[in-house]
Amino acid sequence: MYTIIGTVTARPETRKELASLLMAQVAPTRSEAGCINYDFHVDAADPCVFVFYENWADRAALDAHLAMPHLQPLFSQLDRLLACPVEIRPLTMLSERSA
């Protein structure tokens, strides 16, 4: 399994637009081969910070996800929408997976 936390920070003036674009990615991403879970969050202290907690079957599944056509409308606007670059943090699970 390959796990990441992705953090996306909106410019204050584009927060609602970015939230909508990000939310639109949830359903198609969850149906992709290799997606174990894809959970979308907003920071409780800062409504401009969005966080994805993602588990993929392997790195290849994540790479395939990043090449999906449904992400292109989002990717083509990141410079305008984001306050800073997307942060992707890979994680290694130390505990056993819960049932």
XYZ file of N, CA and C in Angstrom:
297
model
N 0.836 -1.174 0.000
C 0.000 0.000 0.000
C 0.888 1.247 0.000
N 0.406 2.293 -0.673
C 1.129 3.560 -0.750
C 0.208 4.653 -0.218
N 0.644 5.340 0.827
C -0.173 6.343 1.503
C 0.458 7.721 1.350
N -0.399 8.710 1.083
C 0.081 10.090 1.057
C -0.914 10.995 1.775
N -0.393 12.119 2.218
C -1.223 13.234 2.644
C -0.880 14.373 1.696
N -1.899 14.867 1.022
C -1.721 15.991 0.101
C -2.344 17.234 0.704
N -1.597 18.318 0.750
C -2.095 19.573 1.302
C -2.128 20.620 0.195
N -3.291 21.250 0.071
C -3.539 22.236 -0.970
C -4.024 23.507 -0.274
N -3.332 24.615 -0.484
C -3.688 25.877 0.167
C -4.175 26.883 -0.865
N -5.420 27.304 -0.693
C -6.041 28.251 -1.622
C -5.665 29.685 -1.289
N -5.698 30.526 -2.291
C -5.691 31.964 -2.061
C -7.064 32.280 -1.446
N -7.146 33.187 -0.510
C -8.451 33.470 0.118
C -9.563 33.775 -0.887
N -9.222 34.493 -1.940
C -10.243 34.866 -2.920
C -10.664 33.723 -3.840
N -9.925 32.611 -3.834
C -10.287 31.472 -4.687
C -10.706 30.244 -3.873
N -10.852 30.400 -2.552
C -11.137 29.262 -1.675
C -12.385 28.493 -2.113
N -13.491 29.180 -2.328
C -14.739 28.483 -2.690
C -14.606 27.777 -4.033
N -13.991 28.420 -4.990
C -13.810 27.812 -6.309
C -12.920 26.571 -6.215
N -11.824 26.695 -5.479
C -10.924 25.549 -5.332
C -11.609 24.413 -4.585
N -12.330 24.715 -3.532
C -13.042 23.675 -2.782
C -13.990 22.905 -3.698
N -14.681 23.615 -4.550
C -15.606 22.977 -5.483
C -14.869 22.076 -6.479
N -13.766 22.567 -7.022
C -12.971 21.753 -7.954
C -12.398 20.509 -7.275
N -11.934 20.662 -6.049
C -11.375 19.522 -5.320
C -12.460 18.505 -4.972
N -13.621 18.990 -4.533
C -14.720 18.083 -4.195
C -15.161 17.280 -5.416
N -15.114 17.903 -6.574
C -15.509 17.217 -7.809
C -14.575 16.066 -8.165
N -13.385 16.027 -7.572
C -12.424 14.950 -7.854
C -12.674 13.699 -7.013
N -13.427 13.838 -5.937
C -13.564 12.725 -4.989
C -14.217 11.504 -5.637
N -15.400 11.649 -6.186
C -16.120 10.482 -6.740
C -15.355 9.793 -7.871
N -14.854 10.534 -8.884
C -14.127 9.821 -9.938
C -12.840 9.175 -9.441
N -12.181 9.807 -8.486
C -10.941 9.228 -7.968
C -11.222 7.954 -7.197
N -12.262 7.953 -6.384
C -12.597 6.749 -5.616
C -12.931 5.566 -6.503
N -13.341 5.814 -7.737
C -13.678 4.704 -8.640
C -12.480 4.215 -9.453
N -11.336 4.848 -9.296
C -10.143 4.441 -10.044
C -9.586 3.121 -9.515
N -9.021 2.343 -10.431
C -8.331 1.112 -10.040
C -7.179 1.484 -9.111
N -7.027 0.750 -8.045
C -5.914 0.977 -7.133
C -6.190 1.960 -6.018
N -7.342 2.637 -6.057
C -7.683 3.573 -4.983
C -8.313 2.798 -3.829
N -7.682 2.833 -2.678
C -8.208 2.176 -1.480
C -9.108 3.146 -0.733
N -8.630 4.355 -0.514
C -9.487 5.430 0.000
C -8.907 6.767 -0.412
N -9.810 7.744 -0.492
C -9.465 9.095 -0.944
C -10.383 10.020 -0.172
N -9.875 10.607 0.901
C -10.693 11.375 1.827
C -10.277 12.832 1.812
N -11.261 13.710 1.659
C -11.061 15.146 1.487
C -11.451 15.868 2.773
N -10.571 16.740 3.252
C -10.777 17.456 4.511
C -10.462 18.940 4.324
N -10.963 19.751 5.261
C -10.548 21.141 5.364
C -9.983 21.334 6.768
N -8.935 22.122 6.865
C -8.309 22.402 8.153
C -9.313 23.117 9.053
N -9.469 22.651 10.274
C -10.440 23.237 11.205
C -10.076 24.664 11.599
N -8.804 25.023 11.507
C -8.364 26.360 11.908
C -8.183 27.313 10.731
N -8.069 26.780 9.517
C -7.828 27.623 8.347
C -8.632 27.092 7.165
N -9.729 27.746 6.802
C -10.589 27.243 5.734
C -9.968 27.287 4.344
N -8.780 27.863 4.222
C -8.088 27.880 2.934
C -7.191 26.660 2.737
N -7.032 25.841 3.770
C -6.149 24.677 3.696
C -6.981 23.411 3.573
N -6.779 22.705 2.467
C -7.476 21.450 2.190
C -6.475 20.308 2.254
N -6.920 19.183 2.788
C -6.027 18.042 2.982
C -6.697 16.784 2.436
N -5.933 16.010 1.683
C -6.370 14.707 1.202
C -5.574 13.630 1.926
N -6.281 12.639 2.449
C -5.645 11.452 3.011
C -5.953 10.335 2.024
N -4.909 9.771 1.433
C -5.082 8.827 0.333
C -4.296 7.548 0.569
N -4.923 6.433 0.265
C -4.251 5.145 0.256
C -4.456 4.523 -1.118
N -3.352 4.103 -1.697
C -3.332 3.509 -3.024
C -2.734 2.113 -2.938
N -3.073 1.261 -3.867
C -2.544 -0.104 -3.874
C -1.023 -0.090 -3.951
N -0.481 0.866 -4.721
C 0.965 1.002 -4.866
C 1.267 2.354 -5.509
N 2.521 2.670 -5.646
C 2.924 3.954 -6.230
C 2.438 4.075 -7.672
N 2.427 2.971 -8.392
C 1.967 3.007 -9.787
C 0.505 3.440 -9.875
N -0.317 3.029 -8.922
C -1.727 3.434 -8.915
C -1.844 4.938 -8.688
N -1.037 5.497 -7.797
C -1.038 6.945 -7.579
C -0.563 7.668 -8.839
N 0.484 7.185 -9.450
C 0.991 7.808 -10.676
C -0.076 7.785 -11.770
N -0.811 6.673 -11.890
C -1.895 6.590 -12.876
C -2.989 7.609 -12.547
N -3.292 7.761 -11.266
C -4.285 8.751 -10.838
C -3.875 10.153 -11.274
N -2.621 10.505 -11.047
C -2.148 11.851 -11.367
C -2.180 12.147 -12.859
N -2.282 11.118 -13.690
C -2.356 11.294 -15.143
C -3.794 11.253 -15.668
N -4.777 11.099 -14.794
C -6.179 10.978 -15.215
C -6.695 12.278 -15.845
N -7.478 12.159 -16.907
C -8.023 13.352 -17.571
C -8.929 14.195 -16.679
N -9.617 13.577 -15.715
C -10.529 14.362 -14.885
C -9.793 15.352 -13.978
N -8.479 15.194 -13.824
C -7.699 16.138 -13.014
C -7.216 17.356 -13.807
N -7.267 17.292 -15.120
C -6.698 18.364 -15.930
C -7.364 19.728 -15.724
N -8.703 19.807 -15.574
C -9.289 21.132 -15.308
C -8.757 21.768 -14.017
N -8.459 20.945 -13.042
C -7.874 21.440 -11.796
C -6.414 21.817 -12.014
N -5.624 20.903 -12.564
C -4.194 21.139 -12.739
C -3.912 22.377 -13.596
N -4.761 22.643 -14.582
C -4.518 23.767 -15.482
C -4.715 25.122 -14.798
N -5.308 25.132 -13.595
C -5.590 26.388 -12.909
C -4.845 26.556 -11.578
N -3.967 25.633 -11.255
C -3.332 25.669 -9.934
C -2.584 26.965 -9.653
N -1.867 27.492 -10.632
C -1.107 28.731 -10.393
C -2.030 29.865 -9.957
N -3.203 29.928 -10.521
C -4.151 30.992 -10.197
C -4.857 30.754 -8.863
N -5.095 29.495 -8.515
C -5.911 29.146 -7.353
C -5.129 29.013 -6.049
N -3.849 28.627 -6.136
C -3.098 28.262 -4.939
C -2.247 29.389 -4.379
N -2.151 29.409 -3.058
C -1.287 30.364 -2.366
C 0.160 29.873 -2.315
N 0.345 28.560 -2.430
C 1.682 27.956 -2.405
C 1.594 26.614 -3.126
N 2.732 26.013 -3.468
C 2.702 24.728 -4.162
C 2.021 23.634 -3.330
N 1.442 22.670 -4.033
C 0.850 21.501 -3.383
C 1.948 20.759 -2.640
N 1.649 20.326 -1.433
C 2.591 19.518 -0.654
C 2.082 18.083 -0.644
N 2.924 17.168 -1.073
C 2.572 15.742 -1.034
C 3.558 15.061 -0.109
N 3.020 14.477 0.956
C 3.850 13.820 1.963
C 3.573 12.321 1.944
N 4.520 11.505 1.457
C 4.356 10.050 1.508
C 4.536 9.555 2.940
N 3.758 8.555 3.299
C 3.832 7.976 4.641
C 4.122 6.489 4.552
N 4.768 5.971 5.583
C 4.983 4.533 5.743
C 4.242 4.100 6.990
N 3.324 3.176 6.835
C 2.528 2.706 7.966
C 3.370 1.782 8.854
N 3.354 2.047 10.141
C 4.098 1.233 11.090
C 3.200 0.203 11.772
N 1.948 0.542 11.970
C 1.024 -0.409 12.599
C 0.429 -1.320 11.522
N -0.263 -2.346 11.961
C -1.014 -3.182 11.031
C -2.265 -2.431 10.630
N -2.766 -2.717 9.416
C -4.009 -2.090 8.967
C -5.161 -2.560 9.813
N -6.061 -1.618 10.132
C -7.260 -2.000 10.863
C -8.243 -2.690 9.936
N -9.122 -3.468 10.490
C -10.068 -4.224 9.681
C -11.166 -3.351 9.150
